[in-house]
Amino acid sequence: MARTLLPLNALRVFESAARHLSFSRAAEELAVTPGAVSQQIRQLEEIIRAPLFKREARGLQLTDLGRSSAPLVAEGLDRLRDVSALMREPPRRRQVSISVAPSFASKWLMPRMDDFHALHPEIEVWVSADMEPVAFDQGQVDLAIRYGPGHYPGHASERLLIESVLPVCAPSLMQSLNAIRTPADLVHHVLLHDMSGDGDPGRPDWPMWLMARGVRHADARRGSRFNQSAMLIEAAVAGRGVALAKRTLAQADLAAGRLVAPFHDGGAVVGFAYHVVHPKDRPLSPSARAFTDWMRKQAAFHDTSLDQL
């Protein structure tokens, strides 16, 4: 009998009365009469054979048993409310959790997500924008998209997109006093530098890019620096200077005319690429497979559209 549940309605009344130290205020909260509150408390005390309240000149007070029981009853009722809310929710939709670098998320992935949701309205996509190593064993991430060499020990990886870099700028710089027509014209403009620290040994910086084209630039290392590629691109869109940007991330702004590529040389292909990464020893869920298939198609379309820019 010690483990038998006490009447839940009586416990609910006790919790309210203990919190307010008032039968009348508990009655207002529960939309009953003070007499009904008093009756429920009396019945509860009869069942447990011990008083929960004592009436003193200064008002209603809890007994030692009432004082020790009240927080446990409140906690239990909160748990029951949580369970009630959970049981009232509609069945959860299928989910896929993606870890992706912030710039790739904002400039490539998110602008395309409406297409995925239209094709798979039953799948919720949870995106975590970060660059830290993914702890797949904790079960919080299904897939990661990483920019790197493609070798991730203990994981399966599939190349999604190759990358190249090229100068980009706002259209207004093409019409300025020092209009950009050849690489040599860059000596008259502020150079914007991508310092995102991805460790790509094949990605040229401005001094390397200019040297390869025979341009002597005394200030090739000067100019604004950005630790996120997306910020670099936004600065170029705003006309702050000429950026040596990753073409994959600049594609949407190039296609929309917010940026232009002055030299139309296709860009310098670099050694790193974007890869889809997941554990070798854990099969992909149906939602993760659907998302991976969709990204493959988006990547193929992306490669085709680059040729048209």
Short mmCIF file of C-alpha atoms in Angstrom, two decimals:
data_model
loop_
_atom_site.label_atom_id
_atom_site.label_comp_id
_atom_site.label_asym_id
_atom_site.label_seq_id
_atom_site.Cartn_x
_atom_site.Cartn_y
_atom_site.Cartn_z
CA MET A 1 0.00 0.00 0.00
CA ALA A 2 2.98 2.33 0.62
CA ARG A 3 3.55 2.59 -3.18
CA THR A 4 -0.12 3.12 -4.06
CA LEU A 5 -0.78 6.46 -5.72
CA LEU A 6 -2.74 8.99 -3.71
CA PRO A 7 -5.71 10.64 -5.47
CA LEU A 8 -4.22 12.93 -8.14
CA ASN A 9 -6.93 15.55 -7.78
CA ALA A 10 -6.29 15.79 -4.03
CA LEU A 11 -2.54 16.10 -4.67
CA ARG A 12 -3.17 18.88 -7.18
CA VAL A 13 -5.29 20.75 -4.61
CA PHE A 14 -2.63 20.23 -1.93
CA GLU A 15 0.12 21.58 -4.21
CA SER A 16 -1.85 24.75 -4.95
CA ALA A 17 -2.80 25.32 -1.32
CA ALA A 18 0.77 24.69 -0.17
CA ARG A 19 2.13 27.14 -2.72
CA HIS A 20 -0.32 29.90 -1.77
CA LEU A 21 -0.66 28.99 1.92
CA SER A 22 -4.31 29.80 1.39
CA PHE A 23 -7.36 27.67 0.68
CA SER A 24 -9.22 30.61 -0.84
CA ARG A 25 -6.42 31.52 -3.28
CA ALA A 26 -6.04 27.85 -4.23
CA ALA A 27 -9.78 27.76 -4.88
CA GLU A 28 -9.48 30.77 -7.21
CA GLU A 29 -6.63 29.16 -9.11
CA LEU A 30 -8.45 25.85 -9.49
CA ALA A 31 -11.86 27.43 -10.17
CA VAL A 32 -13.57 25.64 -7.25
CA THR A 33 -14.99 26.77 -3.91
CA PRO A 34 -12.87 27.10 -0.75
CA GLY A 35 -15.08 24.43 0.78
CA ALA A 36 -14.11 22.01 -2.01
CA VAL A 37 -10.42 22.72 -1.36
CA SER A 38 -10.88 22.14 2.36
CA GLN A 39 -12.71 18.88 1.70
CA GLN A 40 -9.96 17.55 -0.62
CA ILE A 41 -7.27 18.40 1.93
CA ARG A 42 -9.26 16.74 4.71
CA GLN A 43 -9.73 13.56 2.64
CA LEU A 44 -6.01 13.48 1.81
CA GLU A 45 -5.08 13.88 5.48
CA GLU A 46 -7.48 11.08 6.39
CA ILE A 47 -5.86 8.74 3.85
CA ILE A 48 -2.31 9.43 5.06
CA ARG A 49 -3.44 9.72 8.71
CA ALA A 50 -1.39 12.83 9.30
CA PRO A 51 -2.01 16.59 9.08
CA LEU A 52 -0.51 18.59 6.22
CA PHE A 53 -1.52 22.07 7.41
CA LYS A 54 -1.87 23.77 10.75
CA ARG A 55 -4.03 26.80 11.31
CA GLU A 56 -2.33 29.50 13.35
CA ALA A 57 -3.13 33.09 14.23
CA ARG A 58 -0.77 34.32 11.52
CA GLY A 59 -2.50 32.15 8.91
CA LEU A 60 -2.21 28.75 7.30
CA GLN A 61 1.13 26.97 7.79
CA LEU A 62 2.52 23.66 6.59
CA THR A 63 3.38 20.88 8.98
CA ASP A 64 6.80 19.26 8.71
CA LEU A 65 5.26 16.51 6.55
CA GLY A 66 3.49 19.07 4.36
CA ARG A 67 6.68 21.15 3.98
CA SER A 68 8.76 18.14 2.88
CA SER A 69 6.04 16.76 0.60
CA ALA A 70 5.06 19.96 -1.23
CA PRO A 71 8.14 20.29 -3.55
CA LEU A 72 7.98 16.59 -4.47
CA VAL A 73 4.30 16.86 -5.34
CA ALA A 74 5.00 20.01 -7.41
CA GLU A 75 7.79 18.23 -9.28
CA GLY A 76 5.62 15.21 -9.93
CA LEU A 77 2.77 17.32 -11.29
CA ASP A 78 5.21 19.15 -13.57
CA ARG A 79 6.39 15.82 -14.94
CA LEU A 80 2.81 14.78 -15.56
CA ARG A 81 2.17 18.06 -17.42
CA ASP A 82 5.24 17.39 -19.58
CA VAL A 83 3.99 13.89 -20.39
CA SER A 84 0.53 15.26 -21.18
CA ALA A 85 2.00 17.84 -23.57
CA LEU A 86 4.15 15.18 -25.23
CA MET A 87 1.24 12.81 -25.72
CA ARG A 88 -0.89 15.58 -27.21
CA GLU A 89 1.75 16.44 -29.85
CA PRO A 90 1.26 15.01 -33.34
CA PRO A 91 3.66 12.22 -34.33
CA ARG A 92 7.10 13.69 -35.02
CA ARG A 93 8.18 13.90 -38.60
CA ARG A 94 11.30 12.24 -39.91
CA GLN A 95 14.49 14.14 -39.19
CA VAL A 96 18.00 14.50 -40.52
CA SER A 97 20.73 16.43 -38.67
CA ILE A 98 23.46 18.13 -40.71
CA SER A 99 26.72 19.67 -39.52
CA VAL A 100 28.11 22.17 -42.03
CA ALA A 101 30.61 25.03 -42.10
CA PRO A 102 28.87 28.40 -41.54
CA SER A 103 29.82 30.01 -44.87
CA PHE A 104 28.80 26.96 -46.90
CA ALA A 105 25.53 26.81 -44.97
CA SER A 106 24.62 30.45 -45.58
CA LYS A 107 25.87 30.87 -49.17
CA TRP A 108 25.19 27.46 -50.74
CA LEU A 109 22.98 25.18 -48.65
CA MET A 110 20.31 27.43 -47.18
CA PRO A 111 19.35 29.18 -50.45
CA ARG A 112 18.48 25.72 -51.85
CA MET A 113 16.57 24.33 -48.88
CA ASP A 114 13.13 25.37 -50.17
CA ASP A 115 13.61 22.86 -52.97
CA PHE A 116 14.33 20.03 -50.51
CA HIS A 117 11.33 20.92 -48.34
CA ALA A 118 9.09 20.97 -51.40
CA LEU A 119 10.28 17.49 -52.40
CA HIS A 120 10.32 16.05 -48.87
CA PRO A 121 7.83 17.91 -46.66
CA GLU A 122 7.82 14.96 -44.26
CA ILE A 123 11.51 15.43 -43.32
CA GLU A 124 12.72 18.02 -40.82
CA VAL A 125 16.28 19.21 -41.47
CA TRP A 126 18.26 20.30 -38.44
CA VAL A 127 21.30 22.35 -39.47
CA SER A 128 24.23 22.95 -37.13
CA ALA A 129 26.61 25.55 -38.57
CA ASP A 130 30.04 24.77 -37.15
CA MET A 131 33.54 23.74 -38.15
CA GLU A 132 34.41 21.52 -35.20
CA PRO A 133 35.06 17.78 -35.64
CA VAL A 134 31.79 15.87 -35.52
CA ALA A 135 31.20 13.30 -32.77
CA PHE A 136 28.99 10.93 -34.73
CA ASP A 137 29.10 8.41 -31.89
CA GLN A 138 26.91 10.70 -29.78
CA GLY A 139 24.10 10.24 -32.28
CA GLN A 140 23.28 13.94 -32.63
CA VAL A 141 24.47 14.34 -36.25
CA ASP A 142 23.65 12.16 -39.27
CA LEU A 143 25.78 13.87 -41.90
CA ALA A 144 28.56 16.43 -42.07
CA ILE A 145 29.62 18.57 -45.03
CA ARG A 146 33.28 19.44 -44.74
CA TYR A 147 35.75 21.37 -46.90
CA GLY A 148 38.98 19.43 -46.98
CA PRO A 149 41.17 16.81 -48.68
CA GLY A 150 38.52 14.09 -48.47
CA HIS A 151 40.35 11.64 -46.20
CA TYR A 152 38.57 11.24 -42.88
CA PRO A 153 39.79 8.14 -40.97
CA GLY A 154 36.97 5.94 -39.74
CA HIS A 155 34.41 7.72 -41.88
CA ALA A 156 32.94 7.37 -45.34
CA SER A 157 33.23 10.47 -47.50
CA GLU A 158 31.95 11.43 -50.92
CA ARG A 159 33.12 14.45 -52.88
CA LEU A 160 30.22 16.78 -53.43
CA LEU A 161 31.75 19.85 -55.10
CA ILE A 162 35.18 20.89 -56.28
CA GLU A 163 36.29 24.43 -55.51
CA SER A 164 38.12 27.22 -57.29
CA VAL A 165 38.94 30.79 -56.39
CA LEU A 166 38.59 33.90 -58.51
CA PRO A 167 38.49 37.67 -58.10
CA VAL A 168 34.98 39.09 -57.64
CA CYS A 169 33.72 42.60 -57.03
CA ALA A 170 30.63 44.75 -57.10
CA PRO A 171 29.54 45.86 -60.62
CA SER A 172 30.18 49.48 -59.63
CA LEU A 173 33.93 48.87 -59.54
CA MET A 174 33.82 47.93 -63.20
CA GLN A 175 32.56 51.41 -64.01
CA SER A 176 34.73 53.42 -61.61
CA LEU A 177 37.53 55.80 -62.51
CA ASN A 178 39.98 52.92 -62.24
CA ALA A 179 37.78 50.36 -63.99
CA ILE A 180 39.02 46.80 -63.78
CA ARG A 181 39.92 45.42 -67.19
CA THR A 182 43.14 43.44 -66.56
CA PRO A 183 44.80 41.99 -63.46
CA ALA A 184 47.19 44.94 -63.49
CA ASP A 185 44.25 47.26 -62.75
CA LEU A 186 43.91 45.67 -59.29
CA VAL A 187 46.82 47.81 -58.04
CA HIS A 188 44.29 50.68 -57.85
CA HIS A 189 41.80 48.79 -55.65
CA VAL A 190 41.48 47.52 -52.11
CA LEU A 191 42.07 43.77 -51.92
CA LEU A 192 39.85 41.69 -49.61
CA HIS A 193 41.44 38.60 -48.02
CA ASP A 194 39.83 35.29 -47.02
CA MET A 195 41.40 34.24 -43.71
CA SER A 196 38.93 31.46 -42.91
CA GLY A 197 41.79 29.15 -41.98
CA ASP A 198 40.61 26.04 -43.77
CA GLY A 199 44.20 24.81 -44.20
CA ASP A 200 43.90 24.40 -47.99
CA PRO A 201 47.49 24.34 -49.32
CA GLY A 202 46.31 24.65 -52.91
CA ARG A 203 44.35 27.86 -52.46
CA PRO A 204 46.28 30.92 -53.65
CA ASP A 205 46.25 34.18 -51.71
CA TRP A 206 46.40 37.56 -53.39
CA PRO A 207 50.23 37.76 -53.62
CA MET A 208 50.35 34.29 -55.22
CA TRP A 209 47.47 35.04 -57.60
CA LEU A 210 48.99 38.34 -58.77
CA MET A 211 52.50 36.91 -59.09
CA ALA A 212 51.18 34.08 -61.30
CA ARG A 213 49.83 36.75 -63.65
CA GLY A 214 52.97 38.84 -63.69
CA VAL A 215 51.50 41.69 -61.66
CA ARG A 216 53.75 43.54 -59.23
CA HIS A 217 51.61 44.85 -56.37
CA ALA A 218 53.46 46.57 -53.54
CA ASP A 219 50.47 46.28 -51.20
CA ALA A 220 49.17 42.85 -52.11
CA ARG A 221 48.96 41.85 -48.43
CA ARG A 222 47.12 44.97 -47.33
CA GLY A 223 43.36 45.27 -47.10
CA SER A 224 40.53 43.93 -44.98
CA ARG A 225 40.64 40.36 -43.73
CA PHE A 226 37.71 38.09 -42.87
CA ASN A 227 37.68 34.81 -40.94
CA GLN A 228 34.47 33.67 -42.64
CA SER A 229 34.20 33.34 -46.43
CA ALA A 230 30.59 34.54 -46.35
CA MET A 231 31.67 37.82 -44.72
CA LEU A 232 34.32 38.30 -47.41
CA ILE A 233 31.69 37.90 -50.12
CA GLU A 234 29.29 40.30 -48.42
CA ALA A 235 32.06 42.91 -48.21
CA ALA A 236 32.66 42.53 -51.95
CA VAL A 237 28.92 42.87 -52.66
CA ALA A 238 28.97 46.11 -50.65
CA GLY A 239 31.74 47.48 -52.89
CA ARG A 240 34.43 47.43 -50.19
CA GLY A 241 37.02 46.04 -52.57
CA VAL A 242 37.94 43.05 -54.74
CA ALA A 243 37.77 39.63 -53.08
CA LEU A 244 39.64 36.47 -54.00
CA ALA A 245 36.64 34.28 -53.25
CA LYS A 246 35.62 30.65 -53.38
CA ARG A 247 33.51 30.36 -56.51
CA THR A 248 31.04 27.88 -55.01
CA LEU A 249 30.15 30.34 -52.28
CA ALA A 250 30.05 33.36 -54.60
CA GLN A 251 27.89 31.63 -57.24
CA ALA A 252 24.50 32.91 -56.07
CA ASP A 253 25.72 36.51 -55.95
CA LEU A 254 27.36 36.15 -59.36
CA ALA A 255 24.18 34.71 -60.87
CA ALA A 256 22.08 37.50 -59.32
CA GLY A 257 24.40 40.22 -60.61
CA ARG A 258 25.39 41.41 -57.14
CA LEU A 259 28.94 40.38 -58.00
CA VAL A 260 30.89 40.18 -61.24
CA ALA A 261 34.03 38.22 -62.13
CA PRO A 262 36.19 40.75 -64.02
CA PHE A 263 38.43 38.28 -65.85
CA HIS A 264 36.11 35.36 -66.81
CA ASP A 265 38.93 32.85 -66.50
CA GLY A 266 36.96 30.18 -64.66
CA GLY A 267 39.02 30.53 -61.51
CA ALA A 268 42.00 28.63 -60.14
CA VAL A 269 41.02 25.11 -59.07
CA VAL A 270 42.27 24.31 -55.57
CA GLY A 271 43.16 21.06 -53.83
CA PHE A 272 40.35 20.92 -51.30
CA ALA A 273 36.70 20.14 -52.05
CA TYR A 274 33.38 19.83 -50.24
CA HIS A 275 32.65 16.31 -49.01
CA VAL A 276 29.66 14.57 -47.45
CA VAL A 277 30.95 12.67 -44.42
CA HIS A 278 29.24 10.01 -42.30
CA PRO A 279 30.26 7.01 -40.15
CA LYS A 280 31.45 3.91 -41.98
CA ASP A 281 29.92 1.50 -39.51
CA ARG A 282 26.45 3.03 -39.33
CA PRO A 283 24.02 2.85 -42.24
CA LEU A 284 22.38 6.09 -43.27
CA SER A 285 18.80 6.57 -42.19
CA PRO A 286 16.18 6.91 -44.96
CA SER A 287 16.04 10.66 -44.26
CA ALA A 288 19.83 11.02 -44.47
CA ARG A 289 19.88 9.04 -47.74
CA ALA A 290 17.16 11.29 -49.18
CA PHE A 291 19.13 14.39 -48.19
CA THR A 292 22.36 13.00 -49.64
CA ASP A 293 20.66 12.11 -52.93
CA TRP A 294 19.18 15.60 -53.10
CA MET A 295 22.58 17.23 -52.50
CA ARG A 296 24.11 15.17 -55.30
CA LYS A 297 21.51 16.51 -57.72
CA GLN A 298 22.00 20.06 -56.47
CA ALA A 299 25.77 19.70 -56.90
CA ALA A 300 25.36 18.45 -60.48
CA PHE A 301 23.09 21.39 -61.27
CA HIS A 302 25.55 23.72 -59.56
CA ASP A 303 28.41 22.50 -61.79
CA THR A 304 26.26 23.04 -64.89
CA SER A 305 25.24 26.55 -63.84
CA LEU A 306 28.87 27.53 -63.17
CA ASP A 307 29.62 26.97 -66.84
CA GLN A 308 26.95 29.54 -67.72
CA LEU A 309 28.31 32.34 -65.55
#
